[in-house]
Amino acid sequence: MGASAVGPQATREYLAQMRERYAQARHRARGRLLDEVCAVTGYHRKAVIRVLRRPVVTRRRSPQGRRIVYGPEVVGALRAIWTAAGYPWSVRLKALLPAWVPWARRR
């Protein structure tokens, strides 16, 4: 959207207040409200209409980081194979695993 002199949080708060006024206003008053919001926020008029007409959406934050796929016993066994194989990089370790699994099962 457009550039404004205030931060994004202040703009969201202002638009939330104007959304209530816009919903209750009649046709001519809405035009004046749109002019005011455009002047304050710097948004284009059609963008302001869209913002004021849609309901407030709160975004849920997704959990950060990757999921833990393997348990501690698997990680311990993999670390033992990795150490015994001489610390190969991931692609080589993946290729070596079928050969090292019988060794790991004995231990």
PDB file of N, CA and C in Angstrom:
ATOM      1  N   MET A   1       0.852  -1.165   0.000  1.00  0.00           N
ATOM      2  CA  MET A   1       0.000   0.000   0.000  1.00  0.00           C
ATOM      3  C   MET A   1       0.899   1.230   0.000  1.00  0.00           C
ATOM      4  N   GLY A   2       0.411   2.376   0.357  1.00  0.00           N
ATOM      5  CA  GLY A   2       1.184   3.600   0.254  1.00  0.00           C
ATOM      6  C   GLY A   2       2.064   3.867   1.442  1.00  0.00           C
ATOM      7  N   ALA A   3       2.881   4.893   1.312  1.00  0.00           N
ATOM      8  CA  ALA A   3       3.772   5.280   2.396  1.00  0.00           C
ATOM      9  C   ALA A   3       3.071   6.301   3.278  1.00  0.00           C
ATOM     10  N   SER A   4       3.273   6.172   4.585  1.00  0.00           N
ATOM     11  CA  SER A   4       2.682   7.134   5.500  1.00  0.00           C
ATOM     12  C   SER A   4       3.747   7.614   6.463  1.00  0.00           C
ATOM     13  N   ALA A   5       3.449   8.703   7.171  1.00  0.00           N
ATOM     14  CA  ALA A   5       4.412   9.293   8.090  1.00  0.00           C
ATOM     15  C   ALA A   5       4.445   8.554   9.419  1.00  0.00           C
ATOM     16  N   VAL A   6       3.469   7.698   9.670  1.00  0.00           N
ATOM     17  CA  VAL A   6       3.423   6.953  10.928  1.00  0.00           C
ATOM     18  C   VAL A   6       3.764   5.489  10.663  1.00  0.00           C
ATOM     19  N   GLY A   7       4.029   4.753  11.730  1.00  0.00           N
ATOM     20  CA  GLY A   7       4.408   3.354  11.596  1.00  0.00           C
ATOM     21  C   GLY A   7       3.238   2.457  11.250  1.00  0.00           C
ATOM     22  N   PRO A   8       3.522   1.210  10.925  1.00  0.00           N
ATOM     23  CA  PRO A   8       2.467   0.280  10.522  1.00  0.00           C
ATOM     24  C   PRO A   8       1.483  -0.042  11.638  1.00  0.00           C
ATOM     25  N   GLN A   9       1.956  -0.110  12.877  1.00  0.00           N
ATOM     26  CA  GLN A   9       1.053  -0.406  13.991  1.00  0.00           C
ATOM     27  C   GLN A   9       0.067   0.747  14.194  1.00  0.00           C
ATOM     28  N   ALA A  10       0.551   1.979  14.136  1.00  0.00           N
ATOM     29  CA  ALA A  10      -0.321   3.136  14.286  1.00  0.00           C
ATOM     30  C   ALA A  10      -1.323   3.209  13.131  1.00  0.00           C
ATOM     31  N   THR A  11      -0.881   2.864  11.936  1.00  0.00           N
ATOM     32  CA  THR A  11      -1.781   2.859  10.784  1.00  0.00           C
ATOM     33  C   THR A  11      -2.886   1.830  10.973  1.00  0.00           C
ATOM     34  N   ARG A  12      -2.533   0.623  11.465  1.00  0.00           N
ATOM     35  CA  ARG A  12      -3.552  -0.404  11.718  1.00  0.00           C
ATOM     36  C   ARG A  12      -4.561   0.060  12.766  1.00  0.00           C
ATOM     37  N   GLU A  13      -4.081   0.705  13.824  1.00  0.00           N
ATOM     38  CA  GLU A  13      -4.989   1.204  14.860  1.00  0.00           C
ATOM     39  C   GLU A  13      -5.911   2.280  14.298  1.00  0.00           C
ATOM     40  N   TYR A  14      -5.362   3.182  13.500  1.00  0.00           N
ATOM     41  CA  TYR A  14      -6.160   4.242  12.891  1.00  0.00           C
ATOM     42  C   TYR A  14      -7.223   3.652  11.968  1.00  0.00           C
ATOM     43  N   LEU A  15      -6.819   2.676  11.143  1.00  0.00           N
ATOM     44  CA  LEU A  15      -7.771   2.052  10.225  1.00  0.00           C
ATOM     45  C   LEU A  15      -8.856   1.286  10.982  1.00  0.00           C
ATOM     46  N   ALA A  16      -8.523   0.706  12.134  1.00  0.00           N
ATOM     47  CA  ALA A  16      -9.534   0.009  12.934  1.00  0.00           C
ATOM     48  C   ALA A  16     -10.593   0.984  13.435  1.00  0.00           C
ATOM     49  N   GLN A  17     -10.166   2.169  13.871  1.00  0.00           N
ATOM     50  CA  GLN A  17     -11.125   3.183  14.320  1.00  0.00           C
ATOM     51  C   GLN A  17     -11.958   3.693  13.142  1.00  0.00           C
ATOM     52  N   MET A  18     -11.310   3.920  12.023  1.00  0.00           N
ATOM     53  CA  MET A  18     -12.026   4.441  10.865  1.00  0.00           C
ATOM     54  C   MET A  18     -12.973   3.388  10.287  1.00  0.00           C
ATOM     55  N   ARG A  19     -12.643   2.114  10.446  1.00  0.00           N
ATOM     56  CA  ARG A  19     -13.508   1.040   9.950  1.00  0.00           C
ATOM     57  C   ARG A  19     -14.872   1.100  10.638  1.00  0.00           C
ATOM     58  N   GLU A  20     -14.868   1.352  11.941  1.00  0.00           N
ATOM     59  CA  GLU A  20     -16.128   1.463  12.683  1.00  0.00           C
ATOM     60  C   GLU A  20     -16.929   2.674  12.206  1.00  0.00           C
ATOM     61  N   ARG A  21     -16.249   3.811  12.050  1.00  0.00           N
ATOM     62  CA  ARG A  21     -16.941   5.015  11.586  1.00  0.00           C
ATOM     63  C   ARG A  21     -17.464   4.832  10.167  1.00  0.00           C
ATOM     64  N   TYR A  22     -16.687   4.182   9.312  1.00  0.00           N
ATOM     65  CA  TYR A  22     -17.070   3.959   7.920  1.00  0.00           C
ATOM     66  C   TYR A  22     -18.304   3.064   7.836  1.00  0.00           C
ATOM     67  N   ALA A  23     -18.376   2.049   8.679  1.00  0.00           N
ATOM     68  CA  ALA A  23     -19.508   1.122   8.658  1.00  0.00           C
ATOM     69  C   ALA A  23     -20.806   1.821   9.066  1.00  0.00           C
ATOM     70  N   GLN A  24     -20.735   2.808   9.949  1.00  0.00           N
ATOM     71  CA  GLN A  24     -21.927   3.489  10.443  1.00  0.00           C
ATOM     72  C   GLN A  24     -22.309   4.707   9.613  1.00  0.00           C
ATOM     73  N   ALA A  25     -21.412   5.189   8.764  1.00  0.00           N
ATOM     74  CA  ALA A  25     -21.654   6.428   8.025  1.00  0.00           C
ATOM     75  C   ALA A  25     -22.571   6.199   6.825  1.00  0.00           C
ATOM     76  N   ARG A  26     -23.232   7.283   6.413  1.00  0.00           N
ATOM     77  CA  ARG A  26     -24.055   7.252   5.212  1.00  0.00           C
ATOM     78  C   ARG A  26     -23.169   7.505   3.993  1.00  0.00           C
ATOM     79  N   HIS A  27     -23.792   7.521   2.815  1.00  0.00           N
ATOM     80  CA  HIS A  27     -23.055   7.563   1.557  1.00  0.00           C
ATOM     81  C   HIS A  27     -22.136   8.783   1.442  1.00  0.00           C
ATOM     82  N   ARG A  28     -22.637   9.986   1.644  1.00  0.00           N
ATOM     83  CA  ARG A  28     -21.826  11.193   1.485  1.00  0.00           C
ATOM     84  C   ARG A  28     -20.750  11.292   2.561  1.00  0.00           C
ATOM     85  N   ALA A  29     -21.076  10.870   3.756  1.00  0.00           N
ATOM     86  CA  ALA A  29     -20.095  10.918   4.834  1.00  0.00           C
ATOM     87  C   ALA A  29     -18.953   9.930   4.568  1.00  0.00           C
ATOM     88  N   ARG A  30     -19.272   8.827   3.909  1.00  0.00           N
ATOM     89  CA  ARG A  30     -18.232   7.857   3.585  1.00  0.00           C
ATOM     90  C   ARG A  30     -17.191   8.458   2.644  1.00  0.00           C
ATOM     91  N   GLY A  31     -17.643   9.267   1.706  1.00  0.00           N
ATOM     92  CA  GLY A  31     -16.714   9.918   0.781  1.00  0.00           C
ATOM     93  C   GLY A  31     -15.741  10.822   1.519  1.00  0.00           C
ATOM     94  N   ARG A  32     -16.244  11.572   2.499  1.00  0.00           N
ATOM     95  CA  ARG A  32     -15.367  12.448   3.270  1.00  0.00           C
ATOM     96  C   ARG A  32     -14.400  11.627   4.129  1.00  0.00           C
ATOM     97  N   LEU A  33     -14.902  10.517   4.699  1.00  0.00           N
ATOM     98  CA  LEU A  33     -14.024   9.647   5.490  1.00  0.00           C
ATOM     99  C   LEU A  33     -12.909   9.060   4.604  1.00  0.00           C
ATOM    100  N   LEU A  34     -13.274   8.662   3.387  1.00  0.00           N
ATOM    101  CA  LEU A  34     -12.262   8.116   2.485  1.00  0.00           C
ATOM    102  C   LEU A  34     -11.199   9.158   2.155  1.00  0.00           C
ATOM    103  N   ASP A  35     -11.628  10.413   1.923  1.00  0.00           N
ATOM    104  CA  ASP A  35     -10.665  11.478   1.645  1.00  0.00           C
ATOM    105  C   ASP A  35      -9.707  11.659   2.823  1.00  0.00           C
ATOM    106  N   GLU A  36     -10.254  11.630   4.032  1.00  0.00           N
ATOM    107  CA  GLU A  36      -9.437  11.810   5.240  1.00  0.00           C
ATOM    108  C   GLU A  36      -8.431  10.670   5.394  1.00  0.00           C
ATOM    109  N   VAL A  37      -8.898   9.426   5.226  1.00  0.00           N
ATOM    110  CA  VAL A  37      -8.011   8.276   5.396  1.00  0.00           C
ATOM    111  C   VAL A  37      -6.920   8.280   4.327  1.00  0.00           C
ATOM    112  N   CYS A  38      -7.270   8.633   3.106  1.00  0.00           N
ATOM    113  CA  CYS A  38      -6.271   8.710   2.038  1.00  0.00           C
ATOM    114  C   CYS A  38      -5.214   9.761   2.357  1.00  0.00           C
ATOM    115  N   ALA A  39      -5.632  10.897   2.896  1.00  0.00           N
ATOM    116  CA  ALA A  39      -4.684  11.959   3.227  1.00  0.00           C
ATOM    117  C   ALA A  39      -3.763  11.541   4.377  1.00  0.00           C
ATOM    118  N   VAL A  40      -4.310  10.856   5.372  1.00  0.00           N
ATOM    119  CA  VAL A  40      -3.520  10.482   6.546  1.00  0.00           C
ATOM    120  C   VAL A  40      -2.564   9.337   6.236  1.00  0.00           C
ATOM    121  N   THR A  41      -3.048   8.301   5.575  1.00  0.00           N
ATOM    122  CA  THR A  41      -2.233   7.104   5.362  1.00  0.00           C
ATOM    123  C   THR A  41      -1.408   7.139   4.095  1.00  0.00           C
ATOM    124  N   GLY A  42      -1.851   7.889   3.091  1.00  0.00           N
ATOM    125  CA  GLY A  42      -1.149   7.896   1.809  1.00  0.00           C
ATOM    126  C   GLY A  42      -1.565   6.746   0.909  1.00  0.00           C
ATOM    127  N   TYR A  43      -2.576   5.984   1.324  1.00  0.00           N
ATOM    128  CA  TYR A  43      -3.067   4.860   0.528  1.00  0.00           C
ATOM    129  C   TYR A  43      -3.909   5.386  -0.627  1.00  0.00           C
ATOM    130  N   HIS A  44      -4.004   4.601  -1.689  1.00  0.00           N
ATOM    131  CA  HIS A  44      -4.881   4.915  -2.811  1.00  0.00           C
ATOM    132  C   HIS A  44      -6.324   4.730  -2.364  1.00  0.00           C
ATOM    133  N   ARG A  45      -7.233   5.490  -2.950  1.00  0.00           N
ATOM    134  CA  ARG A  45      -8.635   5.483  -2.516  1.00  0.00           C
ATOM    135  C   ARG A  45      -9.269   4.092  -2.598  1.00  0.00           C
ATOM    136  N   LYS A  46      -9.025   3.379  -3.679  1.00  0.00           N
ATOM    137  CA  LYS A  46      -9.620   2.050  -3.826  1.00  0.00           C
ATOM    138  C   LYS A  46      -9.049   1.075  -2.795  1.00  0.00           C
ATOM    139  N   ALA A  47      -7.769   1.237  -2.463  1.00  0.00           N
ATOM    140  CA  ALA A  47      -7.160   0.385  -1.435  1.00  0.00           C
ATOM    141  C   ALA A  47      -7.784   0.652  -0.075  1.00  0.00           C
ATOM    142  N   VAL A  48      -8.081   1.906   0.198  1.00  0.00           N
ATOM    143  CA  VAL A  48      -8.723   2.266   1.470  1.00  0.00           C
ATOM    144  C   VAL A  48     -10.121   1.665   1.547  1.00  0.00           C
ATOM    145  N   ILE A  49     -10.855   1.694   0.446  1.00  0.00           N
ATOM    146  CA  ILE A  49     -12.194   1.104   0.428  1.00  0.00           C
ATOM    147  C   ILE A  49     -12.107  -0.380   0.754  1.00  0.00           C
ATOM    148  N   ARG A  50     -11.153  -1.079   0.151  1.00  0.00           N
ATOM    149  CA  ARG A  50     -10.988  -2.514   0.423  1.00  0.00           C
ATOM    150  C   ARG A  50     -10.639  -2.770   1.882  1.00  0.00           C
ATOM    151  N   VAL A  51      -9.733  -1.965   2.410  1.00  0.00           N
ATOM    152  CA  VAL A  51      -9.296  -2.157   3.797  1.00  0.00           C
ATOM    153  C   VAL A  51     -10.445  -1.899   4.771  1.00  0.00           C
ATOM    154  N   LEU A  52     -11.235  -0.875   4.507  1.00  0.00           N
ATOM    155  CA  LEU A  52     -12.312  -0.526   5.440  1.00  0.00           C
ATOM    156  C   LEU A  52     -13.502  -1.468   5.335  1.00  0.00           C
ATOM    157  N   ARG A  53     -13.682  -2.119   4.212  1.00  0.00           N
ATOM    158  CA  ARG A  53     -14.831  -3.012   4.049  1.00  0.00           C
ATOM    159  C   ARG A  53     -14.591  -4.417   4.567  1.00  0.00           C
ATOM    160  N   ARG A  54     -13.362  -4.875   4.544  1.00  0.00           N
ATOM    161  CA  ARG A  54     -13.115  -6.255   4.963  1.00  0.00           C
ATOM    162  C   ARG A  54     -12.998  -6.358   6.483  1.00  0.00           C
ATOM    163  N   PRO A  55     -13.325  -7.510   7.039  1.00  0.00           N
ATOM    164  CA  PRO A  55     -13.238  -7.674   8.488  1.00  0.00           C
ATOM    165  C   PRO A  55     -11.786  -7.733   8.948  1.00  0.00           C
ATOM    166  N   VAL A  56     -11.587  -7.475  10.209  1.00  0.00           N
ATOM    167  CA  VAL A  56     -10.255  -7.512  10.795  1.00  0.00           C
ATOM    168  C   VAL A  56      -9.791  -8.963  10.861  1.00  0.00           C
ATOM    169  N   VAL A  57      -8.595  -9.220  10.371  1.00  0.00           N
ATOM    170  CA  VAL A  57      -8.034 -10.576  10.378  1.00  0.00           C
ATOM    171  C   VAL A  57      -6.817 -10.574  11.286  1.00  0.00           C
ATOM    172  N   THR A  58      -6.848 -11.436  12.282  1.00  0.00           N
ATOM    173  CA  THR A  58      -5.679 -11.586  13.137  1.00  0.00           C
ATOM    174  C   THR A  58      -4.887 -12.774  12.627  1.00  0.00           C
ATOM    175  N   ARG A  59      -3.615 -12.582  12.463  1.00  0.00           N
ATOM    176  CA  ARG A  59      -2.767 -13.635  11.913  1.00  0.00           C
ATOM    177  C   ARG A  59      -2.180 -14.466  13.043  1.00  0.00           C
ATOM    178  N   ARG A  60      -2.249 -15.784  12.857  1.00  0.00           N
ATOM    179  CA  ARG A  60      -1.607 -16.690  13.798  1.00  0.00           C
ATOM    180  C   ARG A  60      -0.187 -16.918  13.332  1.00  0.00           C
ATOM    181  N   ARG A  61       0.737 -16.847  14.242  1.00  0.00           N
ATOM    182  CA  ARG A  61       2.122 -17.101  13.893  1.00  0.00           C
ATOM    183  C   ARG A  61       2.369 -18.593  13.871  1.00  0.00           C
ATOM    184  N   SER A  62       3.064 -19.021  12.849  1.00  0.00           N
ATOM    185  CA  SER A  62       3.414 -20.435  12.774  1.00  0.00           C
ATOM    186  C   SER A  62       4.623 -20.679  13.666  1.00  0.00           C
ATOM    187  N   PRO A  63       4.753 -21.885  14.178  1.00  0.00           N
ATOM    188  CA  PRO A  63       5.912 -22.171  15.017  1.00  0.00           C
ATOM    189  C   PRO A  63       7.209 -22.015  14.226  1.00  0.00           C
ATOM    190  N   GLN A  64       8.212 -21.458  14.881  1.00  0.00           N
ATOM    191  CA  GLN A  64       9.488 -21.212  14.221  1.00  0.00           C
ATOM    192  C   GLN A  64      10.346 -22.465  14.236  1.00  0.00           C
ATOM    193  N   GLY A  65      11.139 -22.631  13.222  1.00  0.00           N
ATOM    194  CA  GLY A  65      12.072 -23.740  13.152  1.00  0.00           C
ATOM    195  C   GLY A  65      11.471 -24.974  12.503  1.00  0.00           C
ATOM    196  N   ARG A  66      12.313 -25.971  12.364  1.00  0.00           N
ATOM    197  CA  ARG A  66      11.880 -27.218  11.754  1.00  0.00           C
ATOM    198  C   ARG A  66      11.286 -28.144  12.804  1.00  0.00           C
ATOM    199  N   ARG A  67      10.455 -29.073  12.337  1.00  0.00           N
ATOM    200  CA  ARG A  67       9.909 -30.080  13.224  1.00  0.00           C
ATOM    201  C   ARG A  67      11.002 -31.074  13.590  1.00  0.00           C
ATOM    202  N   ILE A  68      10.905 -31.640  14.774  1.00  0.00           N
ATOM    203  CA  ILE A  68      11.819 -32.701  15.171  1.00  0.00           C
ATOM    204  C   ILE A  68      11.249 -33.999  14.627  1.00  0.00           C
ATOM    205  N   VAL A  69      11.993 -34.651  13.756  1.00  0.00           N
ATOM    206  CA  VAL A  69      11.502 -35.840  13.084  1.00  0.00           C
ATOM    207  C   VAL A  69      11.976 -37.094  13.812  1.00  0.00           C
ATOM    208  N   TYR A  70      13.213 -37.085  14.285  1.00  0.00           N
ATOM    209  CA  TYR A  70      13.799 -38.271  14.888  1.00  0.00           C
ATOM    210  C   TYR A  70      13.903 -38.114  16.401  1.00  0.00           C
ATOM    211  N   GLY A  71      13.725 -39.225  17.091  1.00  0.00           N
ATOM    212  CA  GLY A  71      13.845 -39.235  18.534  1.00  0.00           C
ATOM    213  C   GLY A  71      15.300 -39.325  18.969  1.00  0.00           C
ATOM    214  N   PRO A  72      15.534 -39.218  20.278  1.00  0.00           N
ATOM    215  CA  PRO A  72      16.914 -39.217  20.771  1.00  0.00           C
ATOM    216  C   PRO A  72      17.659 -40.531  20.515  1.00  0.00           C
ATOM    217  N   GLU A  73      16.948 -41.667  20.515  1.00  0.00           N
ATOM    218  CA  GLU A  73      17.644 -42.935  20.272  1.00  0.00           C
ATOM    219  C   GLU A  73      18.123 -43.030  18.828  1.00  0.00           C
ATOM    220  N   VAL A  74      17.350 -42.513  17.898  1.00  0.00           N
ATOM    221  CA  VAL A  74      17.753 -42.525  16.490  1.00  0.00           C
ATOM    222  C   VAL A  74      18.924 -41.578  16.278  1.00  0.00           C
ATOM    223  N   VAL A  75      18.854 -40.410  16.890  1.00  0.00           N
ATOM    224  CA  VAL A  75      19.934 -39.435  16.741  1.00  0.00           C
ATOM    225  C   VAL A  75      21.220 -39.990  17.337  1.00  0.00           C
ATOM    226  N   GLY A  76      21.128 -40.669  18.474  1.00  0.00           N
ATOM    227  CA  GLY A  76      22.318 -41.264  19.094  1.00  0.00           C
ATOM    228  C   GLY A  76      22.948 -42.324  18.208  1.00  0.00           C
ATOM    229  N   ALA A  77      22.117 -43.181  17.610  1.00  0.00           N
ATOM    230  CA  ALA A  77      22.644 -44.214  16.718  1.00  0.00           C
ATOM    231  C   ALA A  77      23.264 -43.585  15.473  1.00  0.00           C
ATOM    232  N   LEU A  78      22.612 -42.595  14.938  1.00  0.00           N
ATOM    233  CA  LEU A  78      23.142 -41.920  13.748  1.00  0.00           C
ATOM    234  C   LEU A  78      24.451 -41.222  14.061  1.00  0.00           C
ATOM    235  N   ARG A  79      24.546 -40.616  15.234  1.00  0.00           N
ATOM    236  CA  ARG A  79      25.785 -39.945  15.633  1.00  0.00           C
ATOM    237  C   ARG A  79      26.926 -40.963  15.787  1.00  0.00           C
ATOM    238  N   ALA A  80      26.614 -42.147  16.333  1.00  0.00           N
ATOM    239  CA  ALA A  80      27.635 -43.183  16.478  1.00  0.00           C
ATOM    240  C   ALA A  80      28.141 -43.643  15.109  1.00  0.00           C
ATOM    241  N   ILE A  81      27.233 -43.853  14.157  1.00  0.00           N
ATOM    242  CA  ILE A  81      27.634 -44.250  12.801  1.00  0.00           C
ATOM    243  C   ILE A  81      28.448 -43.148  12.145  1.00  0.00           C
ATOM    244  N   TRP A  82      28.023 -41.923  12.322  1.00  0.00           N
ATOM    245  CA  TRP A  82      28.706 -40.771  11.720  1.00  0.00           C
ATOM    246  C   TRP A  82      30.137 -40.663  12.246  1.00  0.00           C
ATOM    247  N   THR A  83      30.298 -40.852  13.560  1.00  0.00           N
ATOM    248  CA  THR A  83      31.623 -40.776  14.163  1.00  0.00           C
ATOM    249  C   THR A  83      32.499 -41.935  13.680  1.00  0.00           C
ATOM    250  N   ALA A  84      31.947 -43.154  13.687  1.00  0.00           N
ATOM    251  CA  ALA A  84      32.729 -44.324  13.288  1.00  0.00           C
ATOM    252  C   ALA A  84      33.104 -44.282  11.813  1.00  0.00           C
ATOM    253  N   ALA A  85      32.284 -43.645  10.984  1.00  0.00           N
ATOM    254  CA  ALA A  85      32.556 -43.579   9.549  1.00  0.00           C
ATOM    255  C   ALA A  85      33.520 -42.462   9.192  1.00  0.00           C
ATOM    256  N   GLY A  86      33.948 -41.689  10.167  1.00  0.00           N
ATOM    257  CA  GLY A  86      34.920 -40.625   9.892  1.00  0.00           C
ATOM    258  C   GLY A  86      34.286 -39.295   9.542  1.00  0.00           C
ATOM    259  N   TYR A  87      33.114 -39.012  10.063  1.00  0.00           N
ATOM    260  CA  TYR A  87      32.408 -37.735   9.905  1.00  0.00           C
ATOM    261  C   TYR A  87      32.145 -37.364   8.438  1.00  0.00           C
ATOM    262  N   PRO A  88      31.508 -38.230   7.666  1.00  0.00           N
ATOM    263  CA  PRO A  88      31.219 -37.869   6.266  1.00  0.00           C
ATOM    264  C   PRO A  88      30.103 -36.820   6.188  1.00  0.00           C
ATOM    265  N   TRP A  89      30.090 -36.095   5.087  1.00  0.00           N
ATOM    266  CA  TRP A  89      29.025 -35.107   4.905  1.00  0.00           C
ATOM    267  C   TRP A  89      27.718 -35.809   4.578  1.00  0.00           C
ATOM    268  N   SER A  90      26.624 -35.088   4.557  1.00  0.00           N
ATOM    269  CA  SER A  90      25.277 -35.669   4.566  1.00  0.00           C
ATOM    270  C   SER A  90      25.006 -36.630   3.409  1.00  0.00           C
ATOM    271  N   VAL A  91      25.425 -36.294   2.205  1.00  0.00           N
ATOM    272  CA  VAL A  91      25.139 -37.148   1.054  1.00  0.00           C
ATOM    273  C   VAL A  91      25.889 -38.466   1.175  1.00  0.00           C
ATOM    274  N   ARG A  92      27.142 -38.400   1.580  1.00  0.00           N
ATOM    275  CA  ARG A  92      27.920 -39.632   1.743  1.00  0.00           C
ATOM    276  C   ARG A  92      27.420 -40.447   2.919  1.00  0.00           C
ATOM    277  N   LEU A  93      27.021 -39.779   3.989  1.00  0.00           N
ATOM    278  CA  LEU A  93      26.482 -40.501   5.143  1.00  0.00           C
ATOM    279  C   LEU A  93      25.219 -41.262   4.747  1.00  0.00           C
ATOM    280  N   LYS A  94      24.393 -40.632   3.957  1.00  0.00           N
ATOM    281  CA  LYS A  94      23.177 -41.296   3.497  1.00  0.00           C
ATOM    282  C   LYS A  94      23.512 -42.528   2.666  1.00  0.00           C
ATOM    283  N   ALA A  95      24.535 -42.438   1.831  1.00  0.00           N
ATOM    284  CA  ALA A  95      24.945 -43.574   1.013  1.00  0.00           C
ATOM    285  C   ALA A  95      25.590 -44.672   1.861  1.00  0.00           C
ATOM    286  N   LEU A  96      26.262 -44.295   2.957  1.00  0.00           N
ATOM    287  CA  LEU A  96      26.937 -45.266   3.820  1.00  0.00           C
ATOM    288  C   LEU A  96      26.008 -45.980   4.788  1.00  0.00           C
ATOM    289  N   LEU A  97      24.877 -45.397   5.089  1.00  0.00           N
ATOM    290  CA  LEU A  97      23.993 -45.954   6.126  1.00  0.00           C
ATOM    291  C   LEU A  97      23.612 -47.416   5.896  1.00  0.00           C
ATOM    292  N   PRO A  98      23.229 -47.839   4.680  1.00  0.00           N
ATOM    293  CA  PRO A  98      22.875 -49.253   4.514  1.00  0.00           C
ATOM    294  C   PRO A  98      24.016 -50.201   4.882  1.00  0.00           C
ATOM    295  N   ALA A  99      25.247 -49.787   4.630  1.00  0.00           N
ATOM    296  CA  ALA A  99      26.389 -50.642   4.959  1.00  0.00           C
ATOM    297  C   ALA A  99      26.684 -50.649   6.455  1.00  0.00           C
ATOM    298  N   TRP A 100      26.373 -49.565   7.153  1.00  0.00           N
ATOM    299  CA  TRP A 100      26.699 -49.437   8.578  1.00  0.00           C
ATOM    300  C   TRP A 100      25.584 -49.904   9.507  1.00  0.00           C
ATOM    301  N   VAL A 101      24.387 -50.123   9.008  1.00  0.00           N
ATOM    302  CA  VAL A 101      23.273 -50.525   9.878  1.00  0.00           C
ATOM    303  C   VAL A 101      23.539 -51.858  10.583  1.00  0.00           C
ATOM    304  N   PRO A 102      24.086 -52.883   9.901  1.00  0.00           N
ATOM    305  CA  PRO A 102      24.389 -54.122  10.642  1.00  0.00           C
ATOM    306  C   PRO A 102      25.397 -53.894  11.770  1.00  0.00           C
ATOM    307  N   TRP A 103      26.411 -53.040  11.538  1.00  0.00           N
ATOM    308  CA  TRP A 103      27.373 -52.692  12.584  1.00  0.00           C
ATOM    309  C   TRP A 103      26.678 -52.027  13.767  1.00  0.00           C
ATOM    310  N   ALA A 104      25.739 -51.129  13.478  1.00  0.00           N
ATOM    311  CA  ALA A 104      25.034 -50.410  14.548  1.00  0.00           C
ATOM    312  C   ALA A 104      24.124 -51.353  15.324  1.00  0.00           C
ATOM    313  N   ARG A 105      23.521 -52.319  14.662  1.00  0.00           N
ATOM    314  CA  ARG A 105      22.628 -53.253  15.360  1.00  0.00           C
ATOM    315  C   ARG A 105      23.404 -54.130  16.331  1.00  0.00           C
ATOM    316  N   ARG A 106      24.633 -54.493  15.992  1.00  0.00           N
ATOM    317  CA  ARG A 106      25.436 -55.312  16.898  1.00  0.00           C
ATOM    318  C   ARG A 106      25.822 -54.544  18.142  1.00  0.00           C
ATOM    319  N   ARG A 107      25.905 -53.255  18.063  1.00  0.00           N
ATOM    320  CA  ARG A 107      26.282 -52.439  19.215  1.00  0.00           C
ATOM    321  C   ARG A 107      25.046 -51.835  19.812  1.00  0.00           C
TER     322      ARG A 107
END
